Coordinates of C-alpha atoms in Angstrom, one line a residue:
X1 CA -30.6 -88.3 22.9
X2 CA -27.4 -87.4 24.6
X3 CA -27.4 -87.1 28.4
X4 CA -27.0 -83.7 29.9
X5 CA -23.5 -84.2 31.3
X6 CA -22.4 -85.6 27.9
X7 CA -23.1 -82.3 26.2
X8 CA -20.0 -80.3 25.4
X9 CA -17.7 -82.0 27.7
X10 CA -19.4 -82.1 31.1
X11 CA -18.1 -80.3 34.1
X12 CA -14.5 -79.5 33.2
X13 CA -12.9 -77.5 36.1
X14 CA -13.0 -73.8 35.4
X15 CA -9.3 -73.5 36.5
X16 CA -8.3 -75.9 33.7
X17 CA -10.1 -73.9 31.1
X18 CA -8.6 -70.7 32.5
X19 CA -5.1 -72.2 32.3
X20 CA -5.8 -73.4 28.8
X21 CA -6.9 -69.9 27.7
X22 CA -3.9 -68.2 29.4
X23 CA -1.4 -70.7 28.0
X24 CA -2.8 -70.5 24.4
X25 CA -2.8 -66.7 24.4
X26 CA 0.7 -66.6 26.0
X27 CA 2.2 -69.0 23.4
X28 CA 0.5 -67.1 20.5
X29 CA 1.6 -63.7 21.7
X30 CA 5.1 -65.0 22.6
X31 CA 5.6 -66.5 19.1
X32 CA 4.5 -63.2 17.4
X33 CA 6.8 -61.3 19.7
X34 CA 9.7 -63.6 18.9
X35 CA 9.1 -63.1 15.1
X36 CA 9.2 -59.3 15.5
X37 CA 11.8 -59.2 18.2
X38 CA 14.4 -61.2 16.2
X39 CA 14.0 -58.9 13.2
X40 CA 14.4 -55.2 12.5
X41 CA 12.2 -52.6 11.0
X42 CA 14.7 -52.3 8.1
X43 CA 14.4 -56.1 7.5
X44 CA 10.7 -55.7 7.3
X45 CA 11.0 -52.9 4.7
X46 CA 13.4 -55.0 2.7
X47 CA 10.8 -57.7 2.3
X48 CA 9.4 -55.6 -0.5
X49 CA 12.2 -56.7 -2.9
X50 CA 11.4 -60.4 -2.6
X51 CA 8.3 -60.4 -4.8
X52 CA 8.2 -57.2 -6.9
X53 CA 5.6 -58.4 -9.3
X54 CA 1.9 -57.8 -10.2
X55 CA 2.0 -54.3 -8.7
X56 CA 1.9 -55.6 -5.1
X57 CA 3.6 -53.5 -2.5
X58 CA 3.9 -53.5 1.3
X59 CA 1.7 -50.9 3.0
X60 CA 3.5 -48.0 4.7
X61 CA 4.9 -49.2 8.0
X62 CA 6.4 -46.7 10.5
X63 CA 9.2 -47.4 12.9
X64 CA 7.0 -46.5 15.8
X65 CA 4.3 -48.9 14.8
X66 CA 6.9 -51.7 14.5
X67 CA 8.4 -51.0 17.9
X68 CA 5.0 -50.6 19.7
X69 CA 3.6 -53.8 18.2
X70 CA 6.6 -55.9 19.0
X71 CA 7.0 -54.4 22.5
X72 CA 3.3 -54.7 23.2
X73 CA 3.2 -58.4 22.2
X74 CA 6.3 -59.1 24.3
X75 CA 4.7 -57.4 27.4
X76 CA 1.4 -59.2 26.8
X77 CA 3.1 -62.6 26.5
X78 CA 5.0 -61.9 29.7
X79 CA 1.9 -60.9 31.6
X80 CA 0.0 -63.9 30.4
X81 CA 2.8 -66.2 31.3
X82 CA 3.0 -64.8 34.8
X83 CA -0.7 -65.2 35.2
X84 CA -0.5 -68.8 34.0
X85 CA 2.3 -69.6 36.4
X86 CA 0.5 -67.8 39.2
X87 CA -2.7 -69.7 38.7
X88 CA -1.0 -73.0 37.7
X89 CA 2.3 -74.3 39.1
X90 CA 2.4 -71.7 41.8
X91 CA -0.8 -72.9 43.5
X92 CA -2.0 -76.2 44.9
X93 CA -5.1 -76.2 42.8
X94 CA -3.2 -75.3 39.6
X95 CA -0.7 -78.1 40.2
X96 CA -3.6 -80.5 40.7
X97 CA -5.0 -79.5 37.3
X98 CA -1.7 -79.9 35.5
X99 CA -1.2 -83.3 37.2
X100 CA -4.7 -84.4 36.2
X101 CA -4.0 -83.4 32.6
X102 CA -0.8 -85.3 32.6
X103 CA -2.6 -88.3 34.1
X104 CA -5.1 -88.2 31.2
X105 CA -2.2 -88.2 28.8
X106 CA -0.8 -91.3 30.4
X107 CA -4.2 -93.0 30.4
X108 CA -4.6 -92.1 26.7
X109 CA -1.3 -93.7 26.0
X110 CA -2.2 -96.8 28.0
X111 CA -5.6 -97.0 26.1
X112 CA -3.8 -96.9 22.8
X113 CA -1.4 -99.7 23.9
X114 CA -4.4 -101.7 25.2
X115 CA -6.2 -101.5 21.9
X116 CA -3.1 -102.5 20.0
X117 CA -2.7 -105.6 22.2
X118 CA -6.4 -106.3 21.5
X119 CA -5.8 -106.6 17.8
X120 CA -5.2 -110.0 16.4
X121 CA -1.9 -110.9 14.8
X122 CA -3.5 -110.8 11.4
X123 CA -5.0 -107.4 12.0
X124 CA -1.7 -105.9 13.2
X125 CA 0.0 -107.4 10.1
X126 CA -2.6 -106.0 7.7
X127 CA -2.5 -102.6 9.4
X128 CA 1.3 -102.3 9.3
X129 CA 1.4 -103.5 5.6
X130 CA -1.3 -101.0 4.7
X131 CA 0.6 -98.1 6.4
X132 CA 4.0 -99.2 5.0
X133 CA 2.6 -99.4 1.4
X134 CA 0.8 -96.1 1.7
X135 CA 3.9 -94.4 3.2
X136 CA 6.1 -95.9 0.4
X137 CA 3.8 -94.5 -2.3
X138 CA 3.9 -91.1 -0.6
X139 CA 7.7 -91.1 -0.3
X140 CA 8.0 -92.1 -4.0
X141 CA 5.7 -89.3 -5.1
X142 CA 7.4 -86.8 -2.8
X143 CA 10.7 -87.7 -4.5
X144 CA 9.5 -87.8 -8.1
X145 CA 6.7 -85.1 -8.5
X146 CA 8.1 -81.9 -9.9
X147 CA 8.0 -78.9 -7.7
X148 CA 4.9 -76.8 -8.0
X149 CA 3.5 -74.2 -5.6
X150 CA 5.9 -75.5 -2.9
X151 CA 8.7 -74.2 -5.1
X152 CA 7.3 -70.7 -4.8
X153 CA 7.0 -71.2 -1.0
X154 CA 10.6 -72.2 -0.9
X155 CA 11.9 -69.4 -3.0
X156 CA 9.8 -66.5 -1.8
X157 CA 9.4 -67.3 1.9
X158 CA 11.3 -70.2 3.5
X159 CA 14.7 -69.3 2.2
X160 CA 14.3 -65.7 3.4
X161 CA 13.8 -66.4 7.1
X162 CA 11.2 -66.5 9.8
X163 CA 10.1 -62.9 9.2
X164 CA 9.4 -63.5 5.6
X165 CA 7.5 -66.7 6.4
X166 CA 5.4 -65.1 9.2
X167 CA 4.9 -61.5 8.0
X168 CA 5.2 -61.4 4.2
X169 CA 2.0 -62.2 2.2
X170 CA 2.2 -60.9 -1.4
X171 CA 0.3 -64.0 -2.6
X172 CA -1.8 -66.6 -0.8
X173 CA 0.9 -69.1 -1.6
X174 CA 2.3 -68.5 1.9
X175 CA 0.8 -71.1 4.2
X176 CA 2.3 -69.6 7.3
X177 CA 2.4 -72.5 9.7
X178 CA 3.5 -75.0 7.1
X179 CA 6.2 -72.7 5.9
X180 CA 7.3 -71.9 9.4
X181 CA 7.8 -75.6 10.0
X182 CA 9.6 -75.9 6.7
X183 CA 11.8 -72.9 7.8
X184 CA 12.8 -74.9 11.0
X185 CA 13.7 -77.9 8.9
X186 CA 15.6 -75.6 6.6
X187 CA 17.8 -74.5 9.5
X188 CA 18.9 -78.2 9.9
X189 CA 19.5 -78.8 6.1
X190 CA 18.8 -76.3 3.3
X191 CA 17.7 -79.0 0.8
X192 CA 14.3 -78.6 -0.9
X193 CA 13.0 -82.1 -0.2
X194 CA 14.1 -82.0 3.4
X195 CA 12.7 -78.6 4.2
X196 CA 9.5 -78.6 2.1
X197 CA 8.4 -82.2 1.6
X198 CA 9.6 -84.2 4.6
X199 CA 7.4 -82.2 7.1
X200 CA 4.3 -82.7 5.0
X201 CA 5.1 -86.4 4.6
X202 CA 5.3 -86.7 8.4
X203 CA 2.1 -84.8 8.8
X204 CA 0.2 -87.0 6.4
X205 CA 1.5 -90.2 8.2
X206 CA 0.5 -88.8 11.6
X207 CA -2.9 -87.8 10.3
X208 CA -3.6 -91.3 8.9
X209 CA -2.5 -93.0 12.2
X210 CA -4.4 -90.5 14.3
X211 CA -7.7 -91.0 12.5
X212 CA -7.4 -94.7 12.6
X213 CA -6.8 -94.9 16.3
X214 CA -9.5 -92.3 16.9
X215 CA -12.1 -94.3 15.1
X216 CA -11.0 -97.8 16.2
X217 CA -12.7 -97.8 19.5
X218 CA -15.9 -96.2 18.1
X219 CA -16.4 -98.0 14.8
X220 CA -14.1 -101.1 15.0
X221 CA -11.1 -102.3 13.1
X222 CA -12.3 -102.6 9.5
X223 CA -14.4 -99.4 9.4
X224 CA -11.5 -97.5 10.9
X225 CA -9.1 -99.0 8.3
X226 CA -11.5 -98.0 5.6
X227 CA -12.1 -94.4 6.7
X228 CA -8.4 -93.6 7.5
X229 CA -7.0 -95.6 4.6
X230 CA -9.3 -94.6 1.8
X231 CA -8.9 -90.9 2.5
X232 CA -5.1 -91.5 2.3
X233 CA -5.4 -93.0 -1.2
X234 CA -7.4 -90.2 -2.9
X235 CA -5.6 -88.2 -5.6
X236 CA -5.6 -84.9 -3.7
X237 CA -4.5 -86.6 -0.6
X238 CA -1.6 -88.3 -2.3
X239 CA -0.6 -85.2 -4.1
X240 CA -0.6 -83.0 -1.0
X241 CA 1.2 -85.6 1.1
X242 CA 4.0 -85.3 -1.5
X243 CA 4.0 -81.6 -2.2
X244 CA 5.2 -79.2 0.5
X245 CA 2.0 -77.1 1.2
X246 CA -0.2 -76.7 4.2
X247 CA -3.3 -78.7 3.1
X248 CA -2.3 -82.0 4.7
X249 CA -1.3 -80.2 7.9
X250 CA -4.8 -78.7 7.8
X251 CA -6.3 -82.2 7.3
X252 CA -4.4 -83.5 10.3
X253 CA -5.7 -80.7 12.5
X254 CA -9.2 -81.2 11.1
X255 CA -9.0 -84.8 12.3
X256 CA -7.9 -83.6 15.7
X257 CA -10.8 -81.2 15.9
X258 CA -13.3 -83.8 14.9
X259 CA -12.0 -86.4 17.3
X260 CA -11.9 -83.9 20.1
X261 CA -15.6 -83.1 19.4
X262 CA -16.5 -86.7 19.5
X263 CA -14.7 -87.1 22.8
X264 CA -16.5 -84.1 24.3
X265 CA -19.9 -85.5 23.3
X266 CA -19.1 -88.9 24.8
X267 CA -21.1 -90.1 27.8
X268 CA -18.2 -92.0 29.4
X269 CA -15.1 -90.2 28.1
X270 CA -11.9 -92.2 27.9
X271 CA -9.4 -91.0 29.1
X272 CA -10.8 -87.5 30.0
X273 CA -12.2 -84.2 28.9
X274 CA -9.2 -82.0 29.6
X275 CA -7.2 -83.4 26.6
X276 CA -10.3 -83.1 24.4
X277 CA -10.7 -79.4 25.3
X278 CA -7.0 -78.8 24.7
X279 CA -7.2 -80.6 21.4
X280 CA -10.2 -78.7 20.2
X281 CA -8.7 -75.3 21.1
X282 CA -5.2 -76.0 20.1
X283 CA -6.0 -77.6 16.8
X284 CA -8.5 -74.7 16.0
X285 CA -5.7 -72.1 16.5
X286 CA -3.0 -74.0 14.6
X287 CA -5.4 -75.0 11.8
X288 CA -6.4 -71.4 11.1
X289 CA -2.7 -70.4 11.1
X290 CA -2.0 -73.2 8.7
X291 CA -4.7 -72.4 6.1
X292 CA -7.2 -69.6 6.6
X293 CA -10.1 -71.7 5.2
X294 CA -9.7 -73.9 8.3
X295 CA -12.2 -71.5 9.8
X296 CA -14.8 -73.8 8.1
X297 CA -13.6 -76.6 10.4
X298 CA -13.6 -74.5 13.5
X299 CA -17.0 -72.9 13.0
X300 CA -18.5 -76.4 12.1
X301 CA -17.2 -77.8 15.4
X302 CA -18.3 -74.9 17.6
X303 CA -21.7 -74.6 15.9
X304 CA -22.3 -78.3 16.5
X305 CA -21.4 -78.0 20.1
X306 CA -23.5 -74.9 20.6
X307 CA -26.4 -76.7 19.0
X308 CA -26.1 -79.6 21.4
X309 CA -25.9 -77.2 24.4
X310 CA -28.9 -75.2 23.2
X311 CA -30.9 -78.3 22.7
X312 CA -30.5 -79.1 26.4
X313 CA -30.6 -75.5 27.7
X314 CA -27.1 -76.0 29.1
X315 CA -26.3 -72.3 29.5
X316 CA -23.0 -72.9 31.4
X317 CA -21.6 -74.9 28.6
X318 CA -22.6 -72.1 26.1
X319 CA -20.6 -69.7 28.2
X320 CA -17.6 -72.0 28.1
X321 CA -17.9 -72.5 24.4
X322 CA -18.2 -68.7 23.8
X323 CA -15.1 -68.2 26.0
X324 CA -12.9 -70.8 24.4
X325 CA -14.1 -69.9 20.9
X326 CA -13.0 -66.3 21.7
X327 CA -9.7 -67.6 23.0
X328 CA -9.1 -69.5 19.7
X329 CA -10.0 -66.4 17.7
X330 CA -7.7 -64.0 19.7
X331 CA -4.8 -66.5 19.7
X332 CA -5.1 -66.8 15.9
X333 CA -5.1 -63.0 15.5
X334 CA -2.0 -62.8 17.7
X335 CA -0.2 -65.4 15.5
X336 CA -1.1 -63.4 12.4
X337 CA -0.2 -60.0 14.0
X338 CA 3.2 -59.8 12.3
X339 CA 1.5 -60.5 8.9
X340 CA -1.2 -58.0 9.6
X341 CA 1.4 -55.4 10.6
X342 CA 3.8 -55.8 7.7
X343 CA 1.6 -56.9 4.8
X344 CA -1.8 -55.4 5.9
X345 CA -5.2 -56.8 6.6
X346 CA -6.2 -56.8 2.9
X347 CA -3.5 -59.2 1.9
X348 CA -5.0 -61.9 4.1
X349 CA -8.7 -61.1 4.0
X350 CA -9.2 -59.5 0.6
X351 CA -7.0 -61.5 -1.7
X352 CA -8.6 -63.0 -4.9
X353 CA -9.2 -66.4 -3.3
X354 CA -11.5 -64.9 -0.6
X355 CA -12.9 -61.9 -2.4
X356 CA -16.7 -61.9 -2.6
X357 CA -18.1 -62.6 -6.1
X358 CA -21.1 -60.8 -7.6
X359 CA -24.3 -62.6 -6.7
X360 CA -25.1 -63.7 -10.2
X361 CA -21.6 -65.0 -10.9
X362 CA -21.5 -66.8 -7.5
X363 CA -24.8 -68.7 -8.0
X364 CA -23.9 -69.5 -11.6
X365 CA -20.5 -71.1 -10.6
X366 CA -21.7 -72.8 -7.4
X367 CA -23.2 -76.0 -8.8
X368 CA -20.1 -76.9 -10.8
X369 CA -17.8 -75.9 -8.0
X370 CA -19.7 -78.1 -5.5
X371 CA -19.7 -81.0 -7.9
X372 CA -15.9 -80.8 -8.4
X373 CA -15.2 -80.3 -4.7
X374 CA -17.3 -83.4 -3.8
X375 CA -15.9 -85.4 -6.6
X376 CA -12.4 -84.9 -5.3
X377 CA -13.5 -86.4 -2.0
X378 CA -14.0 -89.7 -3.7
X379 CA -10.8 -89.3 -5.7
X380 CA -12.2 -88.3 -9.2
X381 CA -13.0 -84.7 -10.0
X382 CA -15.5 -85.2 -12.8
X383 CA -17.2 -88.4 -11.7
X384 CA -16.5 -88.7 -8.0
X385 CA -19.6 -86.9 -7.2
X386 CA -21.6 -90.0 -8.1
X387 CA -19.7 -92.0 -5.5
X388 CA -20.3 -89.3 -3.0
X389 CA -24.0 -89.4 -3.7
X390 CA -23.9 -93.2 -3.3
X391 CA -22.1 -92.9 0.0
X392 CA -24.6 -90.3 1.3
X393 CA -27.4 -92.6 0.1
X394 CA -26.1 -95.4 2.2
X395 CA -25.9 -93.2 5.2
X396 CA -29.4 -92.0 4.5
X397 CA -30.6 -95.6 4.6
X398 CA -29.0 -95.9 8.0
X399 CA -30.7 -92.8 9.3
X400 CA -34.1 -94.1 8.1
X401 CA -33.5 -97.5 9.7
X402 CA -32.6 -95.7 12.9
X403 CA -35.7 -93.6 12.9
X404 CA -37.8 -96.7 12.3
X405 CA -36.2 -98.6 15.2
X406 CA -34.6 -101.2 12.9
X407 CA -31.1 -100.7 14.3
X408 CA -29.6 -102.2 17.4
X409 CA -29.1 -99.6 20.2
X410 CA -25.3 -99.5 19.7
X411 CA -25.7 -99.0 16.0
X412 CA -28.3 -96.2 16.4
X413 CA -25.9 -94.6 18.9
X414 CA -23.1 -94.7 16.3
X415 CA -25.3 -93.0 13.7
X416 CA -26.3 -90.3 16.2
X417 CA -22.9 -89.7 17.8
X418 CA -20.5 -90.2 14.9
X419 CA -22.5 -90.1 11.7
X420 CA -24.4 -86.9 12.2
X421 CA -21.4 -84.8 13.2
X422 CA -19.4 -86.2 10.2
X423 CA -22.3 -85.2 7.9
X424 CA -22.4 -81.8 9.5
X425 CA -18.6 -81.2 9.0
X426 CA -19.0 -82.3 5.4
X427 CA -21.9 -80.0 4.5
X428 CA -21.2 -77.0 6.8
X429 CA -18.6 -75.2 4.5
X430 CA -21.4 -74.3 2.1
X431 CA -23.1 -72.1 4.7
X432 CA -20.2 -69.6 5.0
X433 CA -19.5 -69.9 1.3
X434 CA -23.0 -68.8 0.5
X435 CA -23.0 -66.1 3.2
X436 CA -19.6 -64.7 1.9
X437 CA -20.3 -65.5 -1.8
X438 CA -16.8 -67.0 -2.0
X439 CA -15.8 -70.1 -3.9
X440 CA -12.5 -71.2 -2.3
X441 CA -10.1 -73.4 -4.4
X442 CA -11.2 -77.0 -4.4
X443 CA -8.0 -78.2 -2.8
X444 CA -8.7 -76.2 0.3
X445 CA -11.6 -78.4 1.1
X446 CA -10.0 -81.8 0.5
X447 CA -10.0 -82.4 4.3
X448 CA -13.7 -83.1 4.0
X449 CA -12.8 -86.5 2.6
X450 CA -12.2 -87.6 6.2
X451 CA -15.9 -87.1 6.9
X452 CA -17.2 -88.7 3.7
X453 CA -15.3 -91.9 4.3
X454 CA -16.4 -91.9 8.0
X455 CA -20.0 -91.9 6.7
X456 CA -19.2 -94.7 4.2
X457 CA -17.3 -96.7 6.9
X458 CA -20.2 -96.3 9.3
X459 CA -22.7 -97.4 6.8
X460 CA -20.7 -100.5 5.9
X461 CA -20.0 -101.2 9.6
X462 CA -23.7 -101.4 10.4
X463 CA -25.2 -102.8 7.1
X464 CA -23.3 -106.1 6.3
X465 CA -22.5 -107.1 9.9
X466 CA -23.5 -110.7 9.3
X467 CA -21.4 -111.3 6.3
X468 CA -17.7 -111.5 7.0
X469 CA -16.9 -111.9 3.3
X470 CA -18.0 -108.3 2.7
X471 CA -15.0 -107.1 4.6
X472 CA -12.6 -108.9 2.3
X473 CA -14.4 -107.6 -0.8
X474 CA -14.3 -104.1 0.5
X475 CA -10.6 -104.5 1.3
X476 CA -9.9 -105.9 -2.1
X477 CA -11.8 -103.0 -3.7
X478 CA -9.3 -100.6 -2.2
X479 CA -6.6 -102.2 -4.4
X480 CA -7.9 -101.1 -7.8
X481 CA -9.1 -97.8 -6.2
X482 CA -5.7 -97.0 -4.8
X483 CA -4.0 -98.2 -8.0
X484 CA -6.0 -95.7 -10.1
X485 CA -5.3 -92.9 -7.7
X486 CA -1.6 -93.6 -7.7
X487 CA -1.4 -94.0 -11.5
X488 CA -3.2 -90.7 -11.9
X489 CA -0.5 -89.0 -9.8
X490 CA 2.4 -90.8 -11.5
X491 CA 1.1 -90.0 -15.0
X492 CA 0.5 -86.4 -14.0
X493 CA 4.0 -86.1 -12.7
X494 CA 5.5 -87.5 -15.9
X495 CA 3.5 -85.0 -17.9
X496 CA 4.9 -82.2 -15.8
X497 CA 8.4 -83.6 -16.2
X498 CA 8.0 -83.6 -20.0
X499 CA 6.6 -80.0 -20.0
X500 CA 9.5 -78.9 -17.8
X501 CA 12.2 -80.8 -19.7
X502 CA 13.3 -77.6 -21.6
X503 CA 13.9 -75.7 -18.4
X504 CA 15.8 -78.6 -16.8
X505 CA 18.0 -78.9 -19.9
X506 CA 18.6 -75.2 -19.9
X507 CA 19.9 -75.3 -16.4
X508 CA 22.2 -78.2 -17.2
X509 CA 23.4 -76.3 -20.3
X510 CA 24.2 -73.3 -18.1
X511 CA 26.1 -75.5 -15.6
X512 CA 28.3 -76.8 -18.4
X513 CA 28.7 -73.6 -20.5
X514 CA 28.5 -70.7 -18.2
X515 CA 28.9 -71.7 -14.5
X516 CA 30.9 -68.6 -13.7
X517 CA 29.8 -66.1 -16.4
X518 CA 27.2 -63.5 -15.8
X519 CA 23.9 -64.0 -17.6
X520 CA 20.6 -62.2 -18.1
X521 CA 17.3 -63.9 -17.9
X522 CA 14.6 -61.7 -19.5
X523 CA 11.5 -63.9 -18.9
X524 CA 10.0 -63.9 -15.4
X525 CA 8.9 -67.6 -15.4
X526 CA 12.2 -68.7 -16.7
X527 CA 13.9 -66.5 -14.2
X528 CA 12.0 -68.2 -11.3
X529 CA 12.7 -71.7 -12.7
X530 CA 16.4 -71.2 -13.1
X531 CA 16.7 -69.4 -9.8
X532 CA 14.9 -72.3 -8.0
X533 CA 17.1 -74.9 -9.8
X534 CA 20.3 -73.0 -8.8
X535 CA 19.3 -72.7 -5.2
X536 CA 18.2 -76.3 -4.8
X537 CA 20.7 -78.1 -7.1
X538 CA 23.8 -76.1 -6.1
X539 CA 23.0 -74.0 -3.0
X540 CA 26.7 -73.3 -2.2
X541 CA 27.6 -72.0 -5.6
X542 CA 27.6 -68.4 -6.6
X543 CA 25.4 -67.9 -9.6
X544 CA 26.1 -64.7 -11.6
X545 CA 22.6 -64.1 -12.9
X546 CA 20.4 -61.1 -13.1
X547 CA 16.9 -60.3 -14.3
X548 CA 17.8 -56.7 -15.3
X549 CA 21.3 -55.5 -16.5
X550 CA 23.6 -53.9 -14.0
X551 CA 26.0 -51.2 -14.9
X552 CA 29.5 -52.4 -15.6
X553 CA 28.6 -56.1 -15.8
X554 CA 29.7 -57.9 -19.0
X555 CA 27.0 -60.5 -19.5
X556 CA 27.8 -63.6 -21.6
X557 CA 24.2 -64.6 -22.5
X558 CA 20.7 -63.4 -22.3
X559 CA 17.8 -66.0 -22.1
X560 CA 14.3 -65.6 -23.4
X561 CA 11.2 -67.9 -23.5
X562 CA 8.8 -68.4 -26.4
X563 CA 8.9 -67.2 -30.0
X564 CA 8.3 -63.5 -29.3
X565 CA 10.8 -60.9 -30.5
X566 CA 14.3 -61.2 -29.2
X567 CA 14.8 -59.2 -26.0
X568 CA 16.7 -55.9 -26.1
X569 CA 20.4 -56.5 -25.9
X570 CA 20.2 -59.9 -27.6
X571 CA 22.8 -60.8 -30.2
X572 CA 23.3 -64.0 -32.1
X573 CA 21.1 -67.1 -31.2
X574 CA 23.5 -69.5 -29.6
X575 CA 21.3 -72.4 -28.5
X576 CA 17.6 -73.3 -28.4
X577 CA 16.0 -75.8 -26.0
X578 CA 12.4 -76.1 -26.9
X579 CA 10.8 -72.9 -25.7
X580 CA 14.0 -71.5 -24.3
X581 CA 16.3 -69.4 -26.5
X582 CA 19.8 -68.5 -25.5
X583 CA 21.5 -65.4 -27.2
X584 CA 24.8 -63.8 -27.0
X585 CA 24.5 -60.6 -25.1
X586 CA 25.7 -57.5 -27.1
X587 CA 24.6 -54.5 -25.1
X588 CA 22.3 -52.9 -22.5
X589 CA 18.8 -54.4 -22.2
X590 CA 15.6 -52.6 -21.5
X591 CA 15.7 -50.3 -18.5
X592 CA 14.2 -51.5 -15.3
X593 CA 11.0 -49.7 -14.3
X594 CA 12.6 -48.6 -11.0
X595 CA 16.1 -47.3 -10.5
X596 CA 17.4 -49.9 -8.1
X597 CA 17.8 -53.6 -8.7
X598 CA 16.3 -55.5 -5.7
X599 CA 17.4 -58.7 -4.1
X600 CA 14.7 -60.6 -6.0
X601 CA 16.4 -59.8 -9.3
X602 CA 19.7 -61.3 -8.6
X603 CA 21.1 -64.7 -7.6
X604 CA 24.7 -63.7 -7.2
X605 CA 24.6 -65.4 -3.8
X606 CA 22.4 -67.8 -1.9

């Protein structure tokens, strides 16, 4: 059983927690004030034209509400900053806390350097080779996989500025934090790969390294390699390390939350508890801003810590947890305040992905959903659940051995202090899912692979300790495992390329035949594809293309998709590329449902 002072971080100075709370809230409110303060009410109203589909519209937003919210956030951020300065750098005790936190950071850096020097030359070589090969595969996939949802994020949000990224939510495709980072990269270079895929590639690399170093001191070299490496080689992990979405950013922050929790529960914390608290709170806030389902990670962490405190009747720690949990929640709300103001609460909290299902439908779908979710953790949607069951069985054997006193004290401690929390993080999401009757998309839970492989690595670290050859066999087993995962992604990418060949050929045909002639694109999917290609392949060129006809414009061609009737205004069929048909334009097309043609319906300029 954990000692009293090991529960939930021991006696962290109250001033540090107060400074952490004030700083977190000030930064969140300040960022939201920056988003609203650098934009106008008219710009917020104009967001409506970006995605005029599926009957979705912005809720009514008055000028007064815009001004009061932006001004209120700015005042709040200023007051919180003044309070932080007044209680921090302006006082002797505050400066001491800041210096102590900085000293913990230096000790952490020194500890990492010490553990690196403690590795043998062969271990360093294997570690670097593993990381280089994994990174090379990720880079290859990021360069070759066709755009998917990250194309939508680029077109509908990132290209339109910080306000669109932070406040516009017509579809859950907008992973706000990930797209905000992509927007920052976009300011440096407007290329699609640079803006959308490079940040995710960096996040996945950082996550792999962080998890390895976090587990190295607790589990040892080989188990840490297995846990961090195997997760990196799963199909979903490889895919989301290559595609510019927020899921790997969420996985990185989930690793931070988990490692912070382990540090807070440690009896002799190295290098200190301040950084662990800062990591827990900061990663909780940013994770929820990256992907809303990150709330599963946050609630898992705080519920585990609360359970530990309740077990020992540690009421002071319960108060601290309640306070810092509230801070994380309020800071998250502050970050989302531009979105809640402009797009409305229902866009975030009542979209189809988080809408409660009828009871009968939920319970009928839950078994298959759980099987596929757990299967992805082991890298195979249909059959991976069998491997997950095997891994849980190995951990169950460890638990029984621990209960019967058959494990060495250090091994039993690892089961208690690392294994049980990992299992909790892995199983906890089903609790809120059942309470809410919600089945989130399987990809939103791929971060759980961290905890599955931690359990597997822990079991293998304890079980074959006397047989060194097992380590090499397990390492060699990663080769066919990783090859299968990579091959699945490569083949899937090639299938997408073949499916999209017609649209790529259409774009090239238009480049050759009609680079400066106005064209009409009648199909919405084809419109999005060619719009995306134009903006990414030739961002500086002016493309004279419309979704609906404009008065006085002499269009050369009208494009349609599929074998349905020719669109209104279509003349002679000029060219056909698979599903795409290109007609001469001979007159006015169908009238647009609304009188005005919005910005989303034209790519005359970038």
